Coordinates of C-alpha atoms in Angstrom, one line a residue:
Chain A
X1 CA 73.1 70.6 75.2
X2 CA 72.1 74.0 76.6
X3 CA 73.7 77.1 75.1
X4 CA 74.8 78.9 78.2
X5 CA 76.4 81.5 75.9
X6 CA 72.9 82.7 75.1
X7 CA 72.1 83.6 78.7
X8 CA 71.6 87.3 79.1
X9 CA 74.4 89.6 80.3
X10 CA 72.7 90.3 83.6
X11 CA 73.0 86.7 84.6
X12 CA 76.6 86.4 83.5
X13 CA 77.4 89.7 85.2
X14 CA 76.0 88.3 88.4
X15 CA 78.0 85.1 88.0
X16 CA 81.3 86.7 87.1
X17 CA 81.1 89.5 89.7
X18 CA 81.5 86.8 92.3
X19 CA 84.9 85.7 91.1
X20 CA 88.5 86.8 92.0
X21 CA 90.4 89.2 89.8
X22 CA 92.7 86.4 88.7
X23 CA 89.7 84.4 87.4
X24 CA 88.4 87.4 85.5
X25 CA 91.7 88.1 83.8
X26 CA 91.8 84.5 82.6
X27 CA 88.1 84.3 81.6
X28 CA 88.3 87.3 79.3
X29 CA 89.5 84.9 76.6
X30 CA 86.5 82.5 76.9
X31 CA 84.6 84.5 74.2
X32 CA 84.2 88.1 73.0
X33 CA 81.0 88.6 75.0
X34 CA 82.8 87.8 78.3
X35 CA 85.7 90.0 77.2
X36 CA 83.4 93.0 76.7
X37 CA 81.5 92.3 79.9
X38 CA 84.7 92.0 82.1
X39 CA 86.1 95.2 80.4
X40 CA 83.0 97.2 81.2
X41 CA 83.6 99.9 83.8
X42 CA 80.2 99.4 85.4
X43 CA 80.8 95.7 85.8
X44 CA 84.3 96.4 87.3
X45 CA 82.6 98.7 89.8
X46 CA 80.0 96.1 90.8
X47 CA 82.8 93.6 91.1
X48 CA 84.9 95.8 93.4
X49 CA 81.9 96.5 95.6
X50 CA 81.5 92.7 96.2
X51 CA 84.8 92.5 98.0
X52 CA 88.3 94.0 98.1
X53 CA 90.5 91.2 99.3
X54 CA 94.1 92.1 100.0
X55 CA 96.5 90.9 97.4
X56 CA 99.8 91.7 99.2
X57 CA 102.0 94.3 100.8
X58 CA 104.6 96.7 99.3
X59 CA 107.3 97.7 101.7
X60 CA 110.4 99.9 101.4
X61 CA 113.5 99.0 103.4
X62 CA 115.9 101.8 104.0
X63 CA 119.5 100.8 104.7
X64 CA 122.6 102.7 105.7
X65 CA 125.8 101.6 104.2
X66 CA 128.8 102.5 106.3
X67 CA 132.0 103.3 104.5
X68 CA 135.3 104.3 106.2
X69 CA 134.5 107.9 106.6
X70 CA 131.0 108.3 105.2
X71 CA 127.6 106.6 105.3
X72 CA 125.2 106.4 102.4
X73 CA 121.4 105.8 102.7
X74 CA 119.8 103.6 100.1
X75 CA 116.3 102.1 99.7
X76 CA 115.0 98.9 98.3
X77 CA 111.3 98.1 97.5
X78 CA 109.8 94.6 97.9
X79 CA 106.4 93.2 97.4
X80 CA 105.0 90.3 99.4
X81 CA 102.1 88.5 97.6
X82 CA 99.4 86.8 99.7
X83 CA 97.6 83.7 98.4
X84 CA 94.0 84.7 98.5
X85 CA 92.3 83.6 95.3
X86 CA 94.4 86.3 93.6
X87 CA 97.2 84.0 92.5
X88 CA 100.7 85.1 92.9
X89 CA 100.5 88.3 91.0
X90 CA 103.7 90.3 91.2
X91 CA 103.1 93.9 90.2
X92 CA 105.9 95.2 88.1
X93 CA 106.2 98.8 87.1
X94 CA 108.2 98.3 83.9
X95 CA 105.5 100.1 82.0
X96 CA 106.5 103.4 83.7
X97 CA 109.3 105.4 82.2
X98 CA 111.6 105.1 85.3
X99 CA 112.1 103.2 88.6
X100 CA 109.7 104.2 91.2
X101 CA 108.9 104.1 94.9
X102 CA 105.4 103.4 96.1
X103 CA 104.0 106.2 98.3
X104 CA 100.3 105.1 98.7
X105 CA 97.9 102.5 97.5
X106 CA 94.1 102.5 97.4
X107 CA 91.6 100.1 95.7
X108 CA 94.1 99.0 93.0
X109 CA 95.6 102.4 92.3
X110 CA 99.2 103.2 93.2
X111 CA 100.7 106.6 93.9
X112 CA 104.4 106.7 93.3
X113 CA 107.4 108.9 92.6
X114 CA 110.8 108.5 90.9
X115 CA 113.0 106.3 93.1
X116 CA 115.7 109.0 93.0
X117 CA 114.6 112.1 94.8
X118 CA 115.7 115.3 93.0
X119 CA 114.2 118.5 91.9
X120 CA 113.0 116.7 88.7
X121 CA 111.3 113.8 90.6
X122 CA 108.2 112.8 88.8
X123 CA 104.9 111.6 90.4
X124 CA 102.6 109.0 88.9
X125 CA 99.3 107.4 89.5
X126 CA 98.9 104.0 88.0
X127 CA 97.0 100.7 88.0
X128 CA 99.8 98.1 87.5
X129 CA 97.2 95.4 86.6
X130 CA 95.9 97.4 83.6
X131 CA 99.3 99.0 83.0
X132 CA 97.6 102.4 82.9
X133 CA 99.4 105.5 84.2
X134 CA 99.4 109.2 84.2
X135 CA 102.1 111.6 85.3
X136 CA 101.0 114.3 87.8
X137 CA 102.1 117.8 87.7
X138 CA 103.1 118.3 91.3
X139 CA 105.5 121.1 92.2
X140 CA 105.9 120.4 95.9
X141 CA 107.9 117.3 96.3
X142 CA 108.7 118.1 99.9
X143 CA 105.3 117.4 101.2
X144 CA 104.6 114.4 99.0
X145 CA 105.9 111.7 101.3
X146 CA 103.0 111.8 103.8
X147 CA 100.3 112.1 101.2
X148 CA 97.1 110.0 101.3
X149 CA 95.4 108.5 98.3
X150 CA 91.6 108.3 98.2
X151 CA 89.9 106.3 95.5
X152 CA 86.5 104.7 96.1
X153 CA 84.6 103.9 93.0
X154 CA 82.1 101.9 95.1
X155 CA 80.6 105.0 96.4
X156 CA 77.7 106.8 94.8
X157 CA 78.0 107.0 91.0
X158 CA 77.8 110.7 91.0
X159 CA 80.1 111.6 93.9
X160 CA 83.4 113.2 93.6
X161 CA 85.3 110.1 94.5
X162 CA 84.8 108.5 91.1
X163 CA 88.2 110.0 90.5
X164 CA 91.0 109.7 92.9
X165 CA 92.2 112.4 95.2
X166 CA 95.5 113.0 96.9
X167 CA 95.5 114.8 100.3
X168 CA 98.6 116.0 102.0
X169 CA 98.7 117.3 105.5
X170 CA 101.0 120.2 106.4
X171 CA 101.9 121.5 109.8
X172 CA 102.1 125.2 110.6
X173 CA 103.6 126.2 113.9
X174 CA 102.3 129.7 114.1
X175 CA 98.7 130.9 113.6
X176 CA 96.6 133.4 115.4
X177 CA 95.0 130.6 117.4
X178 CA 98.2 128.5 117.7
X179 CA 99.7 125.7 115.6
X180 CA 97.5 124.1 113.0
X181 CA 97.2 121.5 110.2
X182 CA 96.3 122.4 106.7
X183 CA 94.9 119.8 104.3
X184 CA 96.0 120.2 100.6
X185 CA 93.6 118.4 98.3
X186 CA 94.7 117.5 94.8
X187 CA 91.9 116.3 92.5
X188 CA 92.0 115.3 88.9
X189 CA 88.6 116.6 87.9
X190 CA 89.6 119.3 85.5
X191 CA 93.4 119.2 85.2
X192 CA 95.3 118.6 88.4
X193 CA 94.0 121.2 90.9
X194 CA 95.2 122.0 94.3
X195 CA 92.7 123.4 96.9
X196 CA 93.3 124.1 100.5
X197 CA 90.4 122.5 102.1
X198 CA 90.2 122.8 105.8
X199 CA 92.2 123.9 108.7
X200 CA 92.4 122.0 112.0
X201 CA 94.0 123.5 115.1
X202 CA 96.3 121.0 116.7
X203 CA 99.6 120.8 118.5
X204 CA 100.9 117.4 117.5
X205 CA 102.9 116.2 114.5
X206 CA 102.0 113.6 112.0
X207 CA 103.6 110.2 112.5
X208 CA 105.0 109.1 109.1
X209 CA 103.4 105.7 108.8
X210 CA 100.7 104.2 106.7
X211 CA 97.9 106.6 105.9
X212 CA 94.6 104.8 106.0
X213 CA 91.6 105.4 103.7
X214 CA 88.3 103.9 104.9
X215 CA 84.7 105.0 104.4
X216 CA 85.5 108.1 102.5
X217 CA 87.9 109.3 105.2
X218 CA 91.7 109.6 105.2
X219 CA 93.4 109.0 108.6
X220 CA 96.8 110.0 109.9
X221 CA 98.3 109.0 113.2
X222 CA 100.0 111.9 115.2
X223 CA 103.0 111.6 117.5
X224 CA 100.9 112.7 120.4
X225 CA 98.7 109.6 119.9
X226 CA 95.6 111.0 118.1
X227 CA 94.2 110.4 114.7
X228 CA 93.4 113.1 112.2
X229 CA 90.4 112.2 110.1
X230 CA 89.7 114.0 106.9
X231 CA 86.5 113.4 105.0
X232 CA 87.4 113.5 101.3
X233 CA 83.8 114.1 100.2
X234 CA 82.8 117.1 102.2
X235 CA 86.2 118.4 103.4
X236 CA 85.3 118.1 107.1
X237 CA 88.1 117.1 109.5
X238 CA 88.2 115.9 113.1
X239 CA 90.5 114.5 115.7
X240 CA 89.8 111.0 117.1
X241 CA 91.4 110.0 120.4
X242 CA 93.0 106.6 120.5
X243 CA 91.9 104.0 123.1
X244 CA 94.0 104.3 126.2
X245 CA 91.7 104.0 129.2
X246 CA 91.9 100.3 129.2
X247 CA 95.6 100.0 128.7
X248 CA 96.7 97.3 131.2
X249 CA 98.7 98.8 134.1
X250 CA 101.6 97.1 135.9
X251 CA 104.5 98.1 133.9
X252 CA 102.9 97.2 130.5
X253 CA 104.2 100.0 128.5
X254 CA 103.0 100.9 125.0
X255 CA 106.0 100.3 122.7
X256 CA 104.7 101.2 119.3
X257 CA 101.4 101.6 117.4
X258 CA 100.0 101.8 113.9
X259 CA 96.6 102.2 112.2
X260 CA 95.0 99.9 109.7
X261 CA 91.7 98.8 108.1
X262 CA 89.5 95.8 108.4
X263 CA 85.8 95.2 107.5
X264 CA 85.5 98.9 106.5
X265 CA 86.5 100.1 109.9
X266 CA 89.6 101.9 111.1
X267 CA 91.8 99.8 113.3
X268 CA 94.4 100.7 115.9
X269 CA 97.2 98.3 116.7
X270 CA 99.1 98.6 120.0
X271 CA 102.3 96.7 120.8
X272 CA 103.2 96.4 124.5
X273 CA 106.2 94.9 126.1
X274 CA 104.2 91.8 126.7
X275 CA 101.6 91.5 124.0
X276 CA 99.5 93.2 121.3
X277 CA 96.0 94.6 121.1
X278 CA 93.9 95.5 118.0
X279 CA 91.0 98.0 118.4
X280 CA 88.3 98.9 116.0
X281 CA 86.8 102.4 115.7
X282 CA 83.0 102.2 116.2
X283 CA 82.1 105.9 116.6
X284 CA 84.0 108.9 115.4
X285 CA 82.2 111.6 117.5
X286 CA 82.7 109.8 120.8
X287 CA 86.0 108.1 119.8
X288 CA 84.5 104.8 120.8
X289 CA 86.7 101.8 120.2
X290 CA 86.1 98.0 120.6
X291 CA 88.9 95.6 121.4
X292 CA 89.0 93.1 118.5
X293 CA 92.0 91.0 119.3
X294 CA 94.4 90.7 122.2
X295 CA 97.3 88.2 122.5
X296 CA 100.2 88.0 124.9
X297 CA 103.7 87.7 123.6
X298 CA 104.0 84.3 125.5
X299 CA 101.0 83.0 123.7
X300 CA 102.2 84.2 120.3
X301 CA 105.6 82.5 120.8
X302 CA 103.9 79.3 122.1
X303 CA 101.9 79.2 118.9
X304 CA 104.9 79.8 116.7
X305 CA 107.5 77.4 118.0
X306 CA 109.9 78.1 115.2
X307 CA 110.3 81.6 116.5
X308 CA 110.5 80.7 120.1
X309 CA 114.3 80.9 120.4
X310 CA 114.3 84.3 118.9
X311 CA 111.7 85.9 121.1
X312 CA 114.2 87.7 123.3
X313 CA 115.5 89.9 120.5
X314 CA 112.2 89.8 118.4
X315 CA 109.8 91.4 120.9
X316 CA 108.6 94.1 121.2
X317 CA 108.2 94.5 117.4
X318 CA 107.2 97.5 115.5
X319 CA 103.8 97.3 113.6
X320 CA 104.0 98.6 110.1
X321 CA 100.5 98.1 108.6
X322 CA 97.3 96.1 109.4
X323 CA 94.8 95.1 106.8
X324 CA 91.9 92.6 107.1
X325 CA 93.6 89.9 109.2
X326 CA 97.2 90.5 108.4
X327 CA 99.6 92.5 110.5
X328 CA 103.0 93.3 109.1
X329 CA 105.6 93.7 111.8
X330 CA 109.3 94.6 111.9
X331 CA 112.0 93.4 114.3
X332 CA 115.3 92.1 113.2
X333 CA 113.4 91.0 110.1
X334 CA 110.0 91.6 108.7
X335 CA 107.2 89.3 109.8
X336 CA 103.6 88.6 108.8
X337 CA 101.2 87.8 111.5
X338 CA 97.8 86.3 110.7
X339 CA 95.4 87.0 113.6
X340 CA 93.0 84.2 112.4
X341 CA 95.4 81.4 112.2
X342 CA 97.7 83.1 114.8
X343 CA 100.7 82.1 112.7
X344 CA 103.7 84.4 112.3
X345 CA 106.1 84.0 109.4
X346 CA 109.3 85.6 108.6
X347 CA 108.7 87.2 105.1
X348 CA 111.8 89.4 104.5
X349 CA 115.0 88.6 106.3
X350 CA 116.9 91.9 106.5
X351 CA 120.1 89.8 106.3
X352 CA 119.4 89.7 102.5
X353 CA 120.7 93.2 102.3
X354 CA 124.3 94.1 101.5
X355 CA 126.9 93.6 104.3
X356 CA 127.9 96.3 106.6
X357 CA 124.5 97.9 106.7
X358 CA 121.9 98.8 109.2
X359 CA 118.4 98.7 107.9
X360 CA 114.8 99.4 108.8
X361 CA 111.5 99.4 107.1
X362 CA 110.6 102.9 106.2
X363 CA 107.1 102.3 104.9
X364 CA 104.6 99.6 104.1
X365 CA 101.4 99.7 102.1
X366 CA 98.7 97.1 101.6
X367 CA 97.6 96.5 98.0
X368 CA 94.3 95.1 96.7
X369 CA 94.5 94.4 93.0
X370 CA 91.5 95.8 91.0
X371 CA 90.6 96.2 87.4
X372 CA 89.4 99.8 87.9
X373 CA 90.4 102.0 85.1
X374 CA 92.2 105.2 86.2
X375 CA 89.4 107.4 85.3
X376 CA 86.3 105.4 86.0
X377 CA 84.0 108.4 85.7
X378 CA 84.7 108.7 81.9
X379 CA 83.5 105.2 81.4
X380 CA 80.2 105.9 83.0
X381 CA 79.3 108.7 80.6
X382 CA 78.5 106.2 77.9
Chain B
X1 CA 42.7 77.2 104.8
X2 CA 45.5 78.1 102.5
X3 CA 44.7 79.9 99.2
X4 CA 45.8 77.7 96.3
X5 CA 46.7 78.7 92.8
X6 CA 47.0 76.5 89.7
X7 CA 50.1 77.0 87.6
X8 CA 50.1 75.6 84.0
X9 CA 53.5 74.6 82.5
X10 CA 54.4 75.2 78.9
X11 CA 53.7 71.5 78.3
X12 CA 50.2 71.9 79.9
X13 CA 50.8 70.2 83.2
X14 CA 48.9 71.7 86.2
X15 CA 50.6 72.4 89.5
X16 CA 48.5 73.2 92.6
X17 CA 50.5 75.5 94.8
X18 CA 49.9 77.5 98.0
X19 CA 49.8 81.3 97.6
X20 CA 52.6 81.8 100.2
X21 CA 54.9 79.5 98.3
X22 CA 54.4 80.9 94.9
X23 CA 54.4 84.6 96.0
X24 CA 58.2 84.3 96.3
X25 CA 58.1 84.8 92.5
X26 CA 57.8 88.6 92.1
X27 CA 56.3 88.0 88.7
X28 CA 53.4 85.9 90.0
X29 CA 53.0 88.1 93.1
X30 CA 52.4 91.0 90.8
X31 CA 49.9 89.0 88.8
X32 CA 48.0 88.1 91.9
X33 CA 48.0 91.7 93.2
X34 CA 46.8 93.0 89.8
X35 CA 44.0 90.5 89.9
X36 CA 45.3 88.8 86.7
X37 CA 45.7 85.5 88.4
X38 CA 42.3 83.9 87.9
X39 CA 42.0 80.3 86.9
X40 CA 45.1 78.6 85.6
X41 CA 48.2 80.8 85.4
X42 CA 50.0 79.9 82.1
X43 CA 53.9 80.0 82.4
X44 CA 56.6 79.7 79.8
X45 CA 58.3 77.1 81.9
X46 CA 58.5 73.3 81.2
X47 CA 56.9 70.9 83.8
X48 CA 60.3 69.4 84.6
X49 CA 61.8 72.9 85.4
X50 CA 58.7 74.1 87.2
X51 CA 58.8 71.1 89.5
X52 CA 62.4 72.0 90.4
X53 CA 61.5 75.7 90.9
X54 CA 58.6 74.7 93.3
X55 CA 60.9 72.2 95.1
X56 CA 63.1 75.2 95.9
X57 CA 60.3 77.5 96.9
X58 CA 58.7 75.0 99.2
X59 CA 62.0 74.4 101.0
X60 CA 62.4 78.1 101.6
X61 CA 58.8 78.6 102.6
X62 CA 59.2 75.7 105.1
X63 CA 62.2 77.4 106.7
X64 CA 60.4 80.8 107.0
X65 CA 57.2 79.3 108.6
X66 CA 59.2 77.3 111.2
X67 CA 61.2 80.4 112.2
X68 CA 58.0 82.3 112.8
X69 CA 56.6 79.6 115.1
X70 CA 59.7 79.4 117.2
X71 CA 60.0 80.9 120.7
X72 CA 63.4 82.0 121.8
X73 CA 63.9 79.0 124.1
X74 CA 66.4 76.6 122.5
X75 CA 66.2 78.5 119.3
X76 CA 69.9 78.8 118.9
X77 CA 70.5 75.1 118.9
X78 CA 67.5 74.5 116.7
X79 CA 68.6 77.1 114.3
X80 CA 72.0 75.4 114.1
X81 CA 70.5 72.1 113.4
X82 CA 68.2 73.6 110.8
X83 CA 71.1 75.4 109.1
X84 CA 72.8 72.0 108.8
X85 CA 69.7 70.5 107.3
X86 CA 69.3 73.3 104.8
X87 CA 73.0 73.1 103.9
X88 CA 72.6 69.4 103.3
X89 CA 69.4 70.0 101.2
X90 CA 71.2 72.7 99.2
X91 CA 74.2 70.6 98.6
X92 CA 72.0 67.8 97.2
X93 CA 70.1 70.3 95.0
X94 CA 73.4 71.7 93.7
X95 CA 74.9 68.3 93.0
X96 CA 71.8 67.4 90.9
X97 CA 72.2 70.6 88.9
X98 CA 75.9 70.2 88.4
X99 CA 75.2 66.7 87.0
X100 CA 72.5 67.9 84.6
X101 CA 73.5 71.2 83.1
X102 CA 70.4 71.4 80.9
X103 CA 68.3 71.5 84.1
X104 CA 70.6 74.1 85.5
X105 CA 70.3 76.2 82.3
X106 CA 66.5 76.0 82.3
X107 CA 66.4 76.8 86.0
X108 CA 68.5 79.9 85.4
X109 CA 66.1 81.1 82.7
X110 CA 63.1 80.3 84.8
X111 CA 64.3 82.1 88.0
X112 CA 65.1 85.1 85.8
X113 CA 61.7 85.0 84.1
X114 CA 59.7 84.4 87.3
X115 CA 61.8 86.9 89.2
X116 CA 63.0 84.7 92.1
X117 CA 66.0 86.7 93.4
X118 CA 67.0 84.2 96.1
X119 CA 67.1 81.3 93.6
X120 CA 68.8 83.3 90.9
X121 CA 71.5 84.4 93.4
X122 CA 71.9 80.8 94.6
X123 CA 72.3 79.5 91.0
X124 CA 74.7 82.3 90.0
X125 CA 76.9 81.4 93.0
X126 CA 76.7 77.8 92.0
X127 CA 77.9 78.6 88.4
X128 CA 80.6 80.9 89.8
X129 CA 81.9 78.1 92.0
X130 CA 82.0 75.8 88.9
X131 CA 83.9 78.4 86.9
X132 CA 86.4 79.5 89.6
X133 CA 89.9 78.3 89.0
X134 CA 89.1 76.7 85.6
X135 CA 90.9 77.3 82.3
X136 CA 89.0 79.1 79.4
X137 CA 88.9 75.9 77.3
X138 CA 87.4 73.9 80.2
X139 CA 84.7 76.5 80.7
X140 CA 83.8 76.6 77.0
X141 CA 83.4 72.8 77.1
X142 CA 81.5 72.8 80.3
X143 CA 78.9 75.5 79.2
X144 CA 79.0 74.9 75.5
X145 CA 80.3 78.4 74.7
X146 CA 81.7 79.1 71.3
X147 CA 85.2 80.6 71.1
X148 CA 84.8 83.5 68.7
X149 CA 88.4 84.8 69.0
X150 CA 91.0 84.1 66.3
X151 CA 94.0 82.2 67.7
X152 CA 96.1 85.4 67.3
X153 CA 93.6 87.4 69.4
X154 CA 93.5 84.8 72.1
X155 CA 97.2 84.5 72.2
X156 CA 97.5 88.3 72.6
X157 CA 95.1 88.4 75.6
X158 CA 96.8 85.4 77.2
X159 CA 100.3 86.8 76.8
X160 CA 99.3 90.0 78.6
X161 CA 98.8 88.3 81.9
X162 CA 100.6 85.0 81.9
X163 CA 100.5 84.8 85.7
X164 CA 96.7 84.5 85.8
X165 CA 97.0 81.2 83.8
X166 CA 99.3 79.6 86.3
X167 CA 97.5 77.3 88.8

């Protein structure tokens, strides 16, 4: 019988790069040749370029426990795995020296900090799949909660994104030309360096929700309904207007919104009193958006009979994060809506939390598992 | 009148093929361009494998020519029907290869040697589909790959990511 093991590495690389991460992890023990191939940073990069399916969502639920005379705020973090050829991988962070809270997630890397906030809080970047981590020397814990993580090893081999970057946005009320935003960029090229990259004059405030990285750009939604876009490669920044011209009239009020990513495009999710719209950004310079998906709340409830009797207190919901075809929403519970199958499922009943509490989801992040090593650039210097 | 070339397999069988069909092979296209393709073109491919390669090339050539001759009228419907036909043909082609792995193996080598990117990509996807979801032992048996790990080494790799071995 044919000795398939003797086929050259190019052929096997082409075969294996078409498989899911779960398959690759298992297939490393077929033979030493495959183990080496799957561990190779160049192979891992090619594999990531072929597709970045979402593996699941992290979300942090904040709850207030009311005692007789005082109230205490506590948080709990949960992970919701999705079945997409990735198996039911449940990332655990036991390899880190302490309990953590996830702050951002990008192409398999996680940015997190100590779950207890104090002056000694530590910050980490890790890949939970490889159990690799580094501790970051960040001295400004105050601004770290709305930081974006940019890591795109699929870009050009020589560009600056082969290593991750962290970008925080800071608002200053007084400047010679009025209020402005400042972007603080932390890169890991030679030690952990902070540079103040670009200043953007603007009057709004950043809305603390998911920060989206797509096509080399980080995006923040502002309270005044605009999107700050920051190009991590060249440091240019711009403001994109959200779609509003076509908002239906007649008392249909925008209730809540969030941004997301699908097919390498920025997405904008709008929840109205009577339905939801999802828009896709086609052109930055002209702020041109295309309507991708639109559904009335009646249709959503018709298609999800099990939720029908709850609709009165469920809708309007608050969108948390949108990735590929999945929209995570919060109402009295946390729900996952699949815009392809149009099914909505309850994924985290807030009633699981301790009694006498009021709770809400404070943040949510999509996670795509990847085998990318923390410093992929080093591997390429072979 | 189509220009014909004579391909000679490693077991000395001659195949008469149209230039357009065989030019899909980057290797042969380059030989033709360099003027090195005079008389019989000797190839390090067995007649059985070469017949299979040509079966693939002719099917693809057929598709390209038909598309060129189409006008837009009714094209959509026709394309849909054709896509179904091609799918059906490809499924049959795949099933034969899955059943006879020696042919699959030879075809992989031949598509690599003749530089037929579309066929190589098709075969790699076929093998990937065969491998997906399988356990390492099944794959070793399926493709005759020797396990060169010691039991201890294998156990260590398995233990690291137990979840990936769950169905």
